[in-house]
Amino acid sequence: MENSIIQQICQNLICSAIQRCRKSENPCVLSILLKISPDSDNQIIQISISDTGVGSSLVEFQDLHCKGNQICGDKWDGAIDITTTSFGDEEIYHYKLNSKKRLIRLPSTPKNGVKFSGTEVSLSTTESIDNLVQGITCFLKMVIILKIDKVAVELLVACTTGPKPSCETLFLASGDIPVPYPMSNVERLIFGFEDHVLKHGSKLDEECKSCFTSRDYLKVGSGVANSTETLRNTGEVLEAVIIITELPEEPSPSCLITRGTTTKSALRYAIVSILQVLFFQDFAPSSIPLIPMNALTSIDWKSYGLSLKANAPDGEGQLVLEWENLPPFTHVDIAIHSYHIKIMFPQAQPKSYSERKLLKKALKLALDDMKERFPGVLLSAHALKIRNYAPDLAKSIAGLVLSSSDLDFLGECNSLLGLHSQEIDEQNFENHIRDKITKVIEMNDRKLQKSKESAPFLFGDDSIHEEGFHEKEEDGGFNIKRNERIFNDERKNLA
């Protein structure tokens, strides 16, 4: 659904309320109330966005206006009512922002010694109630992915028409996570993003059990980069979370329509591999800016076995990447969160020249984290090519070893492979060699940190390798290059 001007204004006001809640460092409630009032000609919707965070600085409202500084036709008259107070204030302050962006102070209300803090912002519009509910609900579902600490969010619709006024709660969520220990921002993002990925089709409010029987199907990697490590310290932090899901079988048609996509785009999920990128700015959903978009497309994806086919915005400010070589029904989802250590309101966000560099670093850390946690995932194109030789190479090595009539030699080879049976099973022997070769390939393909490690041994004690003791190739260690040479020699001999 295309975002209207009113939707954008509401999202901006919600973002400001989130920052006020974060700044308070106390449990907060963010409430959006849509009140339907009949009018002689048009149905008027009163929108009220309130929070129990710190009082407003008022500067955040000065840039709220229609495109070209024009009044939004018959949808909104450009006026906003603001009520705000802080804990230290003795009064509740009232303001009105008119269509000319003039802030008019109205008579205040005494608090009579009661200590509380909060802000309420109201405006009226003739926007369709269905469009408002759908747009705000989708936005709030994105907000809760971040699992913002100590912030509860609710959306209510009140109807003043009819014999009995009614009020319905359409959305209610809390950022609290039931764990026995505090969680960092990136851990909360991982938790919320997993929830998001597990929801499909009509199951937008619960996990889809028809696709995933458990979260074991999710492969997750995360990375964090911040500007405190650079000379240009802007206090900016970039978090990246990558989740790869491969459905065990073809999903049902309802599950192909994922995360609000249309039927036409859902069909694309069935035949190609899609990467959906969600972007968050200072603890609120945001359309992806040009700098992060360029950083994403400039990543050396081939070093992770991915081949980028196409990329384009999906119409809702998100970026969709399409891959050429992933299996069908494989989803690769990325969530990026850029925020500043100092609380920033939407209108006060500084432009960061290091954002591209930080994003690339965070993404690479997330990719490397996934490779470390899930061996065999995101192998480079070179490693995949070498791994294709593993079955034939294992068969050749097994044939050479088993052609020996020396029982002591055969028993020692059996022991090296971890086979304790005295009776040698040819197929089992070959499978163990193949697994050893594959493991070496996967270990060598992992992203090295600062120093380059030597290749791990095909046969040998892992503890020796971990302690940094590396034998040379001629001393009996089998590494990748030697394996390739043996394989090529065997092919020549057979020819």
CSV table of C-alpha atoms in Angstrom, one decimal:
chain,number,residue,atom,x,y,z
A,1,MET,CA,0.0,0.0,0.0
A,2,GLU,CA,1.4,3.4,-1.0
A,3,ASN,CA,2.1,5.7,1.9
A,4,SER,CA,0.0,8.8,1.9
A,5,ILE,CA,1.1,12.1,3.3
A,6,ILE,CA,-1.0,11.5,6.4
A,7,GLN,CA,0.6,8.1,6.9
A,8,GLN,CA,4.0,9.7,6.7
A,9,ILE,CA,3.1,12.3,9.2
A,10,CYS,CA,1.8,9.7,11.6
A,11,GLN,CA,4.9,7.6,11.2
A,12,ASN,CA,7.1,10.7,11.9
A,13,LEU,CA,5.1,11.4,15.1
A,14,ILE,CA,5.4,7.8,16.2
A,15,CYS,CA,9.1,7.9,15.7
A,16,SER,CA,9.4,11.1,17.8
A,17,ALA,CA,7.3,9.4,20.6
A,18,ILE,CA,9.7,6.4,20.5
A,19,GLN,CA,12.7,8.7,21.1
A,20,ARG,CA,11.0,10.4,24.0
A,21,CYS,CA,10.3,7.0,25.5
A,22,ARG,CA,13.9,5.9,25.1
A,23,LYS,CA,15.2,9.2,26.6
A,24,SER,CA,13.1,8.7,29.7
A,25,GLU,CA,14.8,5.4,30.5
A,26,ASN,CA,11.6,4.3,32.4
A,27,PRO,CA,8.8,2.0,31.3
A,28,CYS,CA,6.6,3.8,28.8
A,29,VAL,CA,3.4,3.4,26.9
A,30,LEU,CA,3.0,4.6,23.3
A,31,SER,CA,-0.7,4.8,22.4
A,32,ILE,CA,-2.3,5.7,19.0
A,33,LEU,CA,-6.0,6.5,19.1
A,34,LEU,CA,-8.1,6.9,16.0
A,35,LYS,CA,-11.5,8.5,16.9
A,36,ILE,CA,-14.2,8.4,14.3
A,37,SER,CA,-16.4,11.5,14.3
A,38,PRO,CA,-19.3,12.1,11.8
A,39,ASP,CA,-19.4,15.3,9.8
A,40,SER,CA,-22.0,16.8,7.6
A,41,ASP,CA,-20.0,16.1,4.4
A,42,ASN,CA,-17.0,13.9,5.2
A,43,GLN,CA,-16.2,11.5,8.0
A,44,ILE,CA,-13.5,13.1,10.1
A,45,ILE,CA,-10.9,11.0,11.9
A,46,GLN,CA,-9.1,12.4,14.9
A,47,ILE,CA,-5.6,11.0,15.3
A,48,SER,CA,-4.0,11.1,18.8
A,49,ILE,CA,-0.5,9.9,19.4
A,50,SER,CA,0.5,10.0,23.1
A,51,ASP,CA,3.5,8.7,25.1
A,52,THR,CA,4.6,8.7,28.7
A,53,GLY,CA,8.2,9.6,27.9
A,54,VAL,CA,10.0,12.9,28.5
A,55,GLY,CA,8.4,16.1,27.6
A,56,SER,CA,8.7,17.4,24.0
A,57,SER,CA,11.3,19.9,23.0
A,58,LEU,CA,8.8,21.2,20.3
A,59,VAL,CA,11.7,21.5,17.7
A,60,GLU,CA,10.7,18.0,16.4
A,61,PHE,CA,7.4,19.3,15.1
A,62,GLN,CA,8.6,22.2,13.0
A,63,ASP,CA,9.4,20.1,10.0
A,64,LEU,CA,6.0,18.4,9.9
A,65,HIS,CA,4.4,19.8,6.8
A,66,CYS,CA,3.0,18.7,3.4
A,67,LYS,CA,5.2,18.4,0.3
A,68,GLY,CA,6.0,21.8,-1.0
A,69,ASN,CA,4.7,23.5,2.2
A,70,GLN,CA,1.2,23.2,0.8
A,71,ILE,CA,-1.9,22.2,2.8
A,72,CYS,CA,-2.8,18.5,2.0
A,73,GLY,CA,-6.0,19.3,0.1
A,74,ASP,CA,-9.1,17.9,1.8
A,75,LYS,CA,-7.1,15.3,3.8
A,76,TRP,CA,-5.5,17.6,6.4
A,77,ASP,CA,-5.6,21.3,7.2
A,78,GLY,CA,-1.9,21.3,8.4
A,79,ALA,CA,-2.8,22.0,12.0
A,80,ILE,CA,-1.4,20.0,15.0
A,81,ASP,CA,-2.3,20.3,18.6
A,82,ILE,CA,0.4,19.5,21.1
A,83,THR,CA,0.2,18.8,24.9
A,84,THR,CA,3.4,18.1,26.8
A,85,THR,CA,4.9,18.2,30.2
A,86,SER,CA,8.1,17.0,32.0
A,87,PHE,CA,8.6,15.6,35.5
A,88,GLY,CA,10.0,18.9,36.7
A,89,ASP,CA,7.3,21.0,35.3
A,90,GLU,CA,4.5,22.4,37.4
A,91,GLU,CA,2.2,22.9,34.5
A,92,ILE,CA,0.9,21.0,31.4
A,93,TYR,CA,1.7,23.1,28.3
A,94,HIS,CA,-0.6,23.4,25.3
A,95,TYR,CA,0.5,24.5,21.8
A,96,LYS,CA,-1.0,24.7,18.3
A,97,LEU,CA,1.1,24.4,15.2
A,98,ASN,CA,-0.8,26.0,12.3
A,99,SER,CA,-0.5,25.4,8.5
A,100,LYS,CA,2.0,28.2,8.3
A,101,LYS,CA,4.3,26.3,10.8
A,102,ARG,CA,3.8,28.9,13.4
A,103,LEU,CA,3.8,27.5,17.0
A,104,ILE,CA,1.2,29.2,19.1
A,105,ARG,CA,1.3,28.8,22.9
A,106,LEU,CA,-2.1,28.3,24.5
A,107,PRO,CA,-3.1,28.6,28.2
A,108,SER,CA,-1.4,26.0,30.3
A,109,THR,CA,-3.0,23.7,32.9
A,110,PRO,CA,-1.7,23.4,36.5
A,111,LYS,CA,-0.5,19.9,37.6
A,112,ASN,CA,-1.4,20.5,41.3
A,113,GLY,CA,1.8,18.9,42.5
A,114,VAL,CA,1.3,15.6,40.6
A,115,LYS,CA,4.6,14.3,39.1
A,116,PHE,CA,4.3,12.8,35.6
A,117,SER,CA,5.7,13.3,32.1
A,118,GLY,CA,4.3,12.8,28.7
A,119,THR,CA,3.3,14.2,25.3
A,120,GLU,CA,0.1,14.0,23.2
A,121,VAL,CA,-0.1,15.1,19.6
A,122,SER,CA,-3.4,15.4,17.8
A,123,LEU,CA,-4.6,16.2,14.2
A,124,SER,CA,-7.7,15.6,12.2
A,125,THR,CA,-8.0,14.2,8.7
A,126,THR,CA,-10.6,12.8,6.3
A,127,GLU,CA,-8.3,9.9,5.3
A,128,SER,CA,-10.0,6.6,5.1
A,129,ILE,CA,-10.1,4.8,8.5
A,130,ASP,CA,-9.3,1.5,6.8
A,131,ASN,CA,-6.2,3.0,5.1
A,132,LEU,CA,-5.1,4.5,8.4
A,133,VAL,CA,-5.5,1.3,10.4
A,134,GLN,CA,-3.8,-0.8,7.8
A,135,GLY,CA,-0.8,1.6,7.4
A,136,ILE,CA,-0.3,2.2,11.1
A,137,THR,CA,-0.7,-1.5,12.0
A,138,CYS,CA,2.0,-2.5,9.4
A,139,PHE,CA,4.3,0.2,10.7
A,140,LEU,CA,3.8,-0.9,14.4
A,141,LYS,CA,4.5,-4.5,13.4
A,142,MET,CA,7.9,-3.3,12.0
A,143,VAL,CA,8.5,-1.3,15.2
A,144,ILE,CA,8.1,-4.4,17.5
A,145,ILE,CA,10.8,-6.2,15.5
A,146,LEU,CA,13.3,-4.1,17.4
A,147,LYS,CA,11.9,-5.2,20.8
A,148,ILE,CA,12.5,-1.8,22.3
A,149,ASP,CA,13.2,-2.2,26.0
A,150,LYS,CA,10.4,-1.1,28.4
A,151,VAL,CA,8.1,0.3,25.7
A,152,ALA,CA,4.6,-1.0,25.2
A,153,VAL,CA,2.7,0.0,22.0
A,154,GLU,CA,-1.1,0.0,21.4
A,155,LEU,CA,-3.5,1.0,18.6
A,156,LEU,CA,-7.1,1.8,19.5
A,157,VAL,CA,-10.1,2.8,17.3
A,158,ALA,CA,-12.9,4.6,19.0
A,159,CYS,CA,-16.3,5.2,17.3
A,160,THR,CA,-18.5,8.0,18.6
A,161,THR,CA,-21.3,7.2,16.2
A,162,GLY,CA,-24.3,5.0,17.0
A,163,PRO,CA,-26.3,4.7,20.2
A,164,LYS,CA,-23.4,3.4,22.2
A,165,PRO,CA,-19.8,4.7,21.7
A,166,SER,CA,-17.3,1.9,21.4
A,167,CYS,CA,-13.5,1.5,21.5
A,168,GLU,CA,-11.6,-1.5,20.0
A,169,THR,CA,-7.9,-2.4,20.6
A,170,LEU,CA,-6.5,-3.5,17.3
A,171,PHE,CA,-2.8,-3.8,18.2
A,172,LEU,CA,-1.1,-4.4,21.5
A,173,ALA,CA,2.6,-5.3,22.0
A,174,SER,CA,5.4,-5.0,24.4
A,175,GLY,CA,9.2,-4.8,23.9
A,176,ASP,CA,9.7,-6.9,27.0
A,177,ILE,CA,11.4,-10.3,26.4
A,178,PRO,CA,10.9,-13.1,29.0
A,179,VAL,CA,14.6,-13.9,29.7
A,180,PRO,CA,16.4,-14.0,33.0
A,181,TYR,CA,19.2,-11.6,31.9
A,182,PRO,CA,19.4,-8.2,30.1
A,183,MET,CA,19.8,-8.3,26.3
A,184,SER,CA,21.8,-6.0,24.1
A,185,ASN,CA,20.1,-4.1,21.3
A,186,VAL,CA,21.4,-6.5,18.6
A,187,GLU,CA,20.2,-9.5,20.7
A,188,ARG,CA,16.8,-8.0,20.8
A,189,LEU,CA,16.9,-7.4,17.1
A,190,ILE,CA,17.8,-11.0,16.5
A,191,PHE,CA,14.9,-12.2,18.7
A,192,GLY,CA,12.4,-9.9,17.0
A,193,PHE,CA,13.6,-10.6,13.5
A,194,GLU,CA,13.3,-14.3,14.0
A,195,ASP,CA,9.7,-13.7,15.0
A,196,HIS,CA,9.2,-11.7,11.8
A,197,VAL,CA,10.7,-14.3,9.5
A,198,LEU,CA,8.6,-17.1,11.0
A,199,LYS,CA,5.4,-15.4,10.1
A,200,HIS,CA,3.8,-16.1,6.7
A,201,GLY,CA,0.7,-15.4,4.7
A,202,SER,CA,-2.4,-15.2,6.9
A,203,LYS,CA,-0.3,-16.1,10.0
A,204,LEU,CA,1.0,-12.6,10.5
A,205,ASP,CA,0.5,-12.7,14.2
A,206,GLU,CA,1.8,-16.1,15.0
A,207,GLU,CA,4.5,-18.6,13.9
A,208,CYS,CA,3.6,-20.6,10.7
A,209,LYS,CA,3.8,-24.2,11.8
A,210,SER,CA,3.1,-25.5,8.3
A,211,CYS,CA,6.5,-24.2,7.1
A,212,PHE,CA,8.6,-24.5,10.2
A,213,THR,CA,8.2,-27.1,12.9
A,214,SER,CA,10.9,-25.3,15.0
A,215,ARG,CA,13.4,-22.5,14.9
A,216,ASP,CA,16.1,-25.0,14.1
A,217,TYR,CA,15.4,-24.2,10.4
A,218,LEU,CA,16.7,-20.6,10.9
A,219,LYS,CA,20.4,-19.9,10.3
A,220,VAL,CA,21.3,-16.6,12.0
A,221,GLY,CA,24.4,-14.4,11.8
A,222,SER,CA,24.9,-11.0,13.4
A,223,GLY,CA,27.5,-8.2,13.3
A,224,VAL,CA,27.9,-4.8,15.0
A,225,ALA,CA,30.1,-1.9,13.9
A,226,ASN,CA,30.4,1.5,15.6
A,227,SER,CA,32.1,4.8,14.8
A,228,THR,CA,33.9,4.8,18.2
A,229,GLU,CA,36.5,2.7,16.5
A,230,THR,CA,37.2,5.3,13.9
A,231,LEU,CA,38.8,8.8,14.0
A,232,ARG,CA,35.4,10.4,12.9
A,233,ASN,CA,33.4,9.4,16.0
A,234,THR,CA,29.8,10.3,15.5
A,235,GLY,CA,28.4,7.9,18.1
A,236,GLU,CA,26.8,5.9,15.3
A,237,VAL,CA,26.2,2.1,15.6
A,238,LEU,CA,25.3,-0.2,12.7
A,239,GLU,CA,23.8,-3.6,13.5
A,240,ALA,CA,23.2,-6.3,10.9
A,241,VAL,CA,21.3,-9.5,11.3
A,242,ILE,CA,21.1,-12.1,8.5
A,243,ILE,CA,18.7,-15.1,8.5
A,244,ILE,CA,18.7,-17.9,6.0
A,245,THR,CA,15.7,-20.2,5.9
A,246,GLU,CA,15.4,-23.2,3.6
A,247,LEU,CA,11.9,-24.8,3.7
A,248,PRO,CA,12.0,-28.6,4.0
A,249,GLU,CA,9.5,-28.9,1.3
A,250,GLU,CA,7.3,-26.8,-1.0
A,251,PRO,CA,5.3,-24.4,1.1
A,252,SER,CA,1.5,-24.1,0.8
A,253,PRO,CA,0.2,-21.3,-1.5
A,254,SER,CA,-0.9,-19.2,1.5
A,255,CYS,CA,2.7,-19.2,2.9
A,256,LEU,CA,4.1,-17.9,-0.3
A,257,ILE,CA,2.3,-14.6,0.2
A,258,THR,CA,4.8,-13.5,2.9
A,259,ARG,CA,5.1,-10.3,4.8
A,260,GLY,CA,2.3,-8.5,2.9
A,261,THR,CA,3.4,-9.2,-0.6
A,262,THR,CA,0.9,-9.4,-3.4
A,263,THR,CA,-0.1,-12.6,-5.2
A,264,LYS,CA,1.9,-11.6,-8.2
A,265,SER,CA,5.1,-11.1,-6.2
A,266,ALA,CA,4.4,-14.2,-4.2
A,267,LEU,CA,4.7,-16.3,-7.3
A,268,ARG,CA,8.2,-15.1,-7.6
A,269,TYR,CA,9.0,-16.6,-4.2
A,270,ALA,CA,8.2,-20.0,-5.6
A,271,ILE,CA,10.7,-19.9,-8.5
A,272,VAL,CA,13.6,-17.6,-7.3
A,273,SER,CA,15.5,-16.9,-4.2
A,274,ILE,CA,14.7,-13.5,-2.6
A,275,LEU,CA,16.5,-11.5,-0.1
A,276,GLN,CA,14.4,-8.9,1.7
A,277,VAL,CA,16.2,-6.1,3.5
A,278,LEU,CA,14.5,-4.3,6.4
A,279,PHE,CA,16.1,-1.0,7.5
A,280,PHE,CA,15.6,0.8,10.9
A,281,GLN,CA,16.9,4.2,11.8
A,282,ASP,CA,17.2,5.2,15.5
A,283,PHE,CA,14.8,2.5,16.8
A,284,ALA,CA,12.1,3.0,14.1
A,285,PRO,CA,11.3,1.6,10.7
A,286,SER,CA,12.6,3.6,7.8
A,287,SER,CA,12.9,3.5,4.0
A,288,ILE,CA,16.5,2.5,3.1
A,289,PRO,CA,18.6,5.5,2.2
A,290,LEU,CA,20.9,5.6,-0.8
A,291,ILE,CA,24.2,5.1,1.1
A,292,PRO,CA,23.2,1.8,2.7
A,293,MET,CA,21.6,0.7,-0.5
A,294,ASN,CA,24.8,1.2,-2.4
A,295,ALA,CA,26.8,-0.5,0.4
A,296,LEU,CA,24.6,-3.6,0.2
A,297,THR,CA,25.0,-3.9,-3.6
A,298,SER,CA,28.8,-3.4,-3.4
A,299,ILE,CA,29.4,-6.3,-1.0
A,300,ASP,CA,31.6,-9.1,-2.4
A,301,TRP,CA,28.8,-11.6,-2.3
A,302,LYS,CA,30.6,-14.1,-4.5
A,303,SER,CA,33.1,-14.7,-1.6
A,304,TYR,CA,30.0,-16.0,0.3
A,305,GLY,CA,28.8,-18.2,-2.6
A,306,LEU,CA,26.0,-15.7,-3.6
A,307,SER,CA,25.5,-14.3,-7.1
A,308,LEU,CA,23.4,-11.1,-7.2
A,309,LYS,CA,20.9,-11.1,-10.1
A,310,ALA,CA,18.9,-8.0,-9.5
A,311,ASN,CA,18.0,-5.4,-6.8
A,312,ALA,CA,15.2,-3.0,-6.5
A,313,PRO,CA,13.0,-1.2,-3.9
A,314,ASP,CA,9.8,-3.1,-3.2
A,315,GLY,CA,7.5,0.0,-3.2
A,316,GLU,CA,7.5,0.3,0.6
A,317,GLY,CA,11.0,1.7,1.1
A,318,GLN,CA,12.6,-1.8,1.5
A,319,LEU,CA,15.2,-3.3,-0.8
A,320,VAL,CA,14.7,-6.7,-2.4
A,321,LEU,CA,17.7,-8.6,-3.7
A,322,GLU,CA,17.3,-11.6,-6.1
A,323,TRP,CA,19.9,-14.4,-6.3
A,324,GLU,CA,20.8,-16.7,-9.1
A,325,ASN,CA,22.1,-19.8,-7.4
A,326,LEU,CA,20.1,-20.5,-4.2
A,327,PRO,CA,17.8,-23.5,-4.0
A,328,PRO,CA,14.0,-22.8,-4.5
A,329,PHE,CA,12.1,-21.8,-1.4
A,330,THR,CA,15.2,-20.4,0.3
A,331,HIS,CA,14.7,-17.1,2.0
A,332,VAL,CA,17.6,-14.8,2.8
A,333,ASP,CA,16.5,-11.9,5.0
A,334,ILE,CA,18.6,-9.0,6.3
A,335,ALA,CA,17.7,-6.5,9.0
A,336,ILE,CA,19.9,-3.4,9.4
A,337,HIS,CA,19.6,-1.0,12.3
A,338,SER,CA,21.5,2.3,12.3
A,339,TYR,CA,21.3,4.4,15.5
A,340,HIS,CA,23.2,6.9,17.5
A,341,ILE,CA,24.3,6.4,21.1
A,342,LYS,CA,22.9,9.9,21.8
A,343,ILE,CA,19.1,10.1,21.4
A,344,MET,CA,18.2,11.6,18.1
A,345,PHE,CA,14.8,12.9,17.0
A,346,PRO,CA,13.9,12.4,13.3
A,347,GLN,CA,14.5,16.0,12.4
A,348,ALA,CA,17.9,16.2,14.2
A,349,GLN,CA,19.6,13.1,12.6
A,350,PRO,CA,23.0,14.1,11.4
A,351,LYS,CA,24.3,12.8,8.1
A,352,SER,CA,27.0,10.2,8.6
A,353,TYR,CA,29.8,10.0,6.1
A,354,SER,CA,31.0,6.7,7.6
A,355,GLU,CA,27.7,4.9,7.3
A,356,ARG,CA,28.7,3.1,4.2
A,357,LYS,CA,31.9,1.8,5.8
A,358,LEU,CA,30.2,0.8,9.0
A,359,LEU,CA,27.4,-1.0,7.2
A,360,LYS,CA,29.8,-3.1,5.1
A,361,LYS,CA,31.7,-4.0,8.2
A,362,ALA,CA,28.6,-5.0,10.1
A,363,LEU,CA,27.3,-7.1,7.2
A,364,LYS,CA,30.6,-8.9,6.7
A,365,LEU,CA,30.8,-9.6,10.5
A,366,ALA,CA,27.2,-11.0,10.3
A,367,LEU,CA,28.1,-13.2,7.3
A,368,ASP,CA,31.3,-14.4,8.9
A,369,ASP,CA,29.4,-15.1,12.1
A,370,MET,CA,27.0,-17.3,10.2
A,371,LYS,CA,29.8,-19.2,8.5
A,372,GLU,CA,31.4,-19.9,11.9
A,373,ARG,CA,28.2,-21.0,13.5
A,374,PHE,CA,26.9,-23.1,10.5
A,375,PRO,CA,29.7,-25.0,8.7
A,376,GLY,CA,29.0,-25.5,5.1
A,377,VAL,CA,26.8,-22.4,4.8
A,378,LEU,CA,27.8,-19.4,2.6
A,379,LEU,CA,30.8,-21.2,1.1
A,380,SER,CA,32.6,-19.2,-1.6
A,381,ALA,CA,32.3,-20.1,-5.2
A,382,HIS,CA,35.9,-21.5,-5.1
A,383,ALA,CA,35.2,-23.7,-2.1
A,384,LEU,CA,32.0,-25.0,-3.7
A,385,LYS,CA,34.0,-25.9,-6.8
A,386,ILE,CA,36.6,-27.8,-4.7
A,387,ARG,CA,33.9,-29.5,-2.7
A,388,ASN,CA,32.5,-31.0,-5.9
A,389,TYR,CA,35.8,-33.0,-6.1
A,390,ALA,CA,35.4,-34.5,-2.7
A,391,PRO,CA,33.4,-37.6,-3.6
A,392,ASP,CA,35.7,-38.6,-6.4
A,393,LEU,CA,38.8,-37.8,-4.4
A,394,ALA,CA,37.5,-39.8,-1.4
A,395,LYS,CA,36.9,-42.7,-3.7
A,396,SER,CA,40.4,-42.5,-5.1
A,397,ILE,CA,42.1,-42.3,-1.7
A,398,ALA,CA,39.9,-45.1,-0.4
A,399,GLY,CA,40.9,-47.3,-3.4
A,400,LEU,CA,44.6,-46.6,-2.9
A,401,VAL,CA,44.5,-47.4,0.9
A,402,LEU,CA,42.3,-50.5,0.5
A,403,SER,CA,44.5,-51.9,-2.2
A,404,SER,CA,47.1,-52.6,0.4
A,405,SER,CA,47.5,-56.0,1.9
A,406,ASP,CA,49.2,-54.7,5.0
A,407,LEU,CA,46.7,-55.3,7.8
A,408,ASP,CA,48.6,-53.1,10.3
A,409,PHE,CA,48.5,-50.2,7.8
A,410,LEU,CA,44.8,-50.7,7.2
A,411,GLY,CA,44.1,-50.8,10.9
A,412,GLU,CA,46.0,-47.6,11.4
A,413,CYS,CA,44.1,-45.9,8.6
A,414,ASN,CA,40.9,-47.2,10.1
A,415,SER,CA,41.9,-45.7,13.5
A,416,LEU,CA,42.8,-42.3,12.0
A,417,LEU,CA,39.4,-42.1,10.5
A,418,GLY,CA,37.8,-42.8,13.9
A,419,LEU,CA,36.5,-46.2,12.8
A,420,HIS,CA,36.9,-48.6,15.7
A,421,SER,CA,35.7,-51.8,14.0
A,422,GLN,CA,38.5,-54.2,13.1
A,423,GLU,CA,36.6,-55.2,9.9
A,424,ILE,CA,37.0,-52.5,7.2
A,425,ASP,CA,33.8,-51.5,5.4
A,426,GLU,CA,34.7,-50.0,2.0
A,427,GLN,CA,31.7,-47.7,1.7
A,428,ASN,CA,32.0,-46.5,5.3
A,429,PHE,CA,35.7,-45.9,4.8
A,430,GLU,CA,35.1,-43.8,1.7
A,431,ASN,CA,32.3,-41.8,3.4
A,432,HIS,CA,34.6,-40.9,6.3
A,433,ILE,CA,37.3,-39.7,4.0
A,434,ARG,CA,34.8,-37.6,2.1
A,435,ASP,CA,33.5,-36.1,5.3
A,436,LYS,CA,37.1,-35.3,6.4
A,437,ILE,CA,37.8,-33.6,3.1
A,438,THR,CA,34.6,-31.6,3.2
A,439,LYS,CA,35.3,-30.4,6.7
A,440,VAL,CA,38.8,-29.2,5.7
A,441,ILE,CA,37.3,-27.3,2.8
A,442,GLU,CA,34.7,-25.6,5.0
A,443,MET,CA,37.2,-24.7,7.7
A,444,ASN,CA,39.6,-23.1,5.2
A,445,ASP,CA,36.7,-21.1,3.6
A,446,ARG,CA,35.8,-19.4,6.9
A,447,LYS,CA,36.7,-15.8,7.0
A,448,LEU,CA,40.0,-15.3,8.7
A,449,GLN,CA,40.3,-12.4,11.2
A,450,LYS,CA,43.6,-10.6,11.3
A,451,SER,CA,46.2,-13.2,10.8
A,452,LYS,CA,46.2,-15.9,8.1
A,453,GLU,CA,45.9,-19.4,9.5
A,454,SER,CA,47.5,-22.4,7.8
A,455,ALA,CA,45.3,-25.1,6.3
A,456,PRO,CA,43.9,-27.6,8.8
A,457,PHE,CA,45.0,-31.3,8.4
A,458,LEU,CA,42.8,-33.8,6.8
A,459,PHE,CA,44.1,-36.5,9.3
A,460,GLY,CA,45.4,-35.5,12.7
A,461,ASP,CA,44.6,-34.2,16.1
A,462,ASP,CA,42.4,-31.1,16.1
A,463,SER,CA,43.9,-30.0,19.5
A,464,ILE,CA,47.4,-29.8,17.9
A,465,HIS,CA,46.0,-27.6,15.2
A,466,GLU,CA,44.3,-25.3,17.7
A,467,GLU,CA,47.5,-24.9,19.7
A,468,GLY,CA,49.2,-23.5,16.6
A,469,PHE,CA,51.4,-26.5,15.8
A,470,HIS,CA,51.4,-26.9,12.1
A,471,GLU,CA,53.4,-29.6,10.2
A,472,LYS,CA,54.6,-29.0,6.7
A,473,GLU,CA,52.9,-30.7,3.8
A,474,GLU,CA,55.7,-33.1,3.3
A,475,ASP,CA,55.5,-34.2,6.9
A,476,GLY,CA,52.2,-36.1,6.3
A,477,GLY,CA,49.5,-33.4,6.6
A,478,PHE,CA,47.0,-33.4,3.9
A,479,ASN,CA,45.7,-30.0,2.9
A,480,ILE,CA,43.5,-28.8,0.1
A,481,LYS,CA,46.3,-28.1,-2.4
A,482,ARG,CA,47.8,-31.6,-1.9
A,483,ASN,CA,44.4,-33.2,-2.2
A,484,GLU,CA,43.8,-31.5,-5.5
A,485,ARG,CA,47.3,-32.6,-6.8
A,486,ILE,CA,46.6,-36.2,-5.7
A,487,PHE,CA,43.2,-36.1,-7.4
A,488,ASN,CA,44.7,-34.7,-10.7
A,489,ASP,CA,47.5,-37.3,-10.7
A,490,GLU,CA,44.9,-40.1,-10.2
A,491,ARG,CA,42.9,-38.8,-13.1
A,492,LYS,CA,46.0,-38.9,-15.3
A,493,ASN,CA,46.8,-42.4,-14.2
A,494,LEU,CA,43.3,-43.6,-14.9
A,495,ALA,CA,43.4,-41.9,-18.3
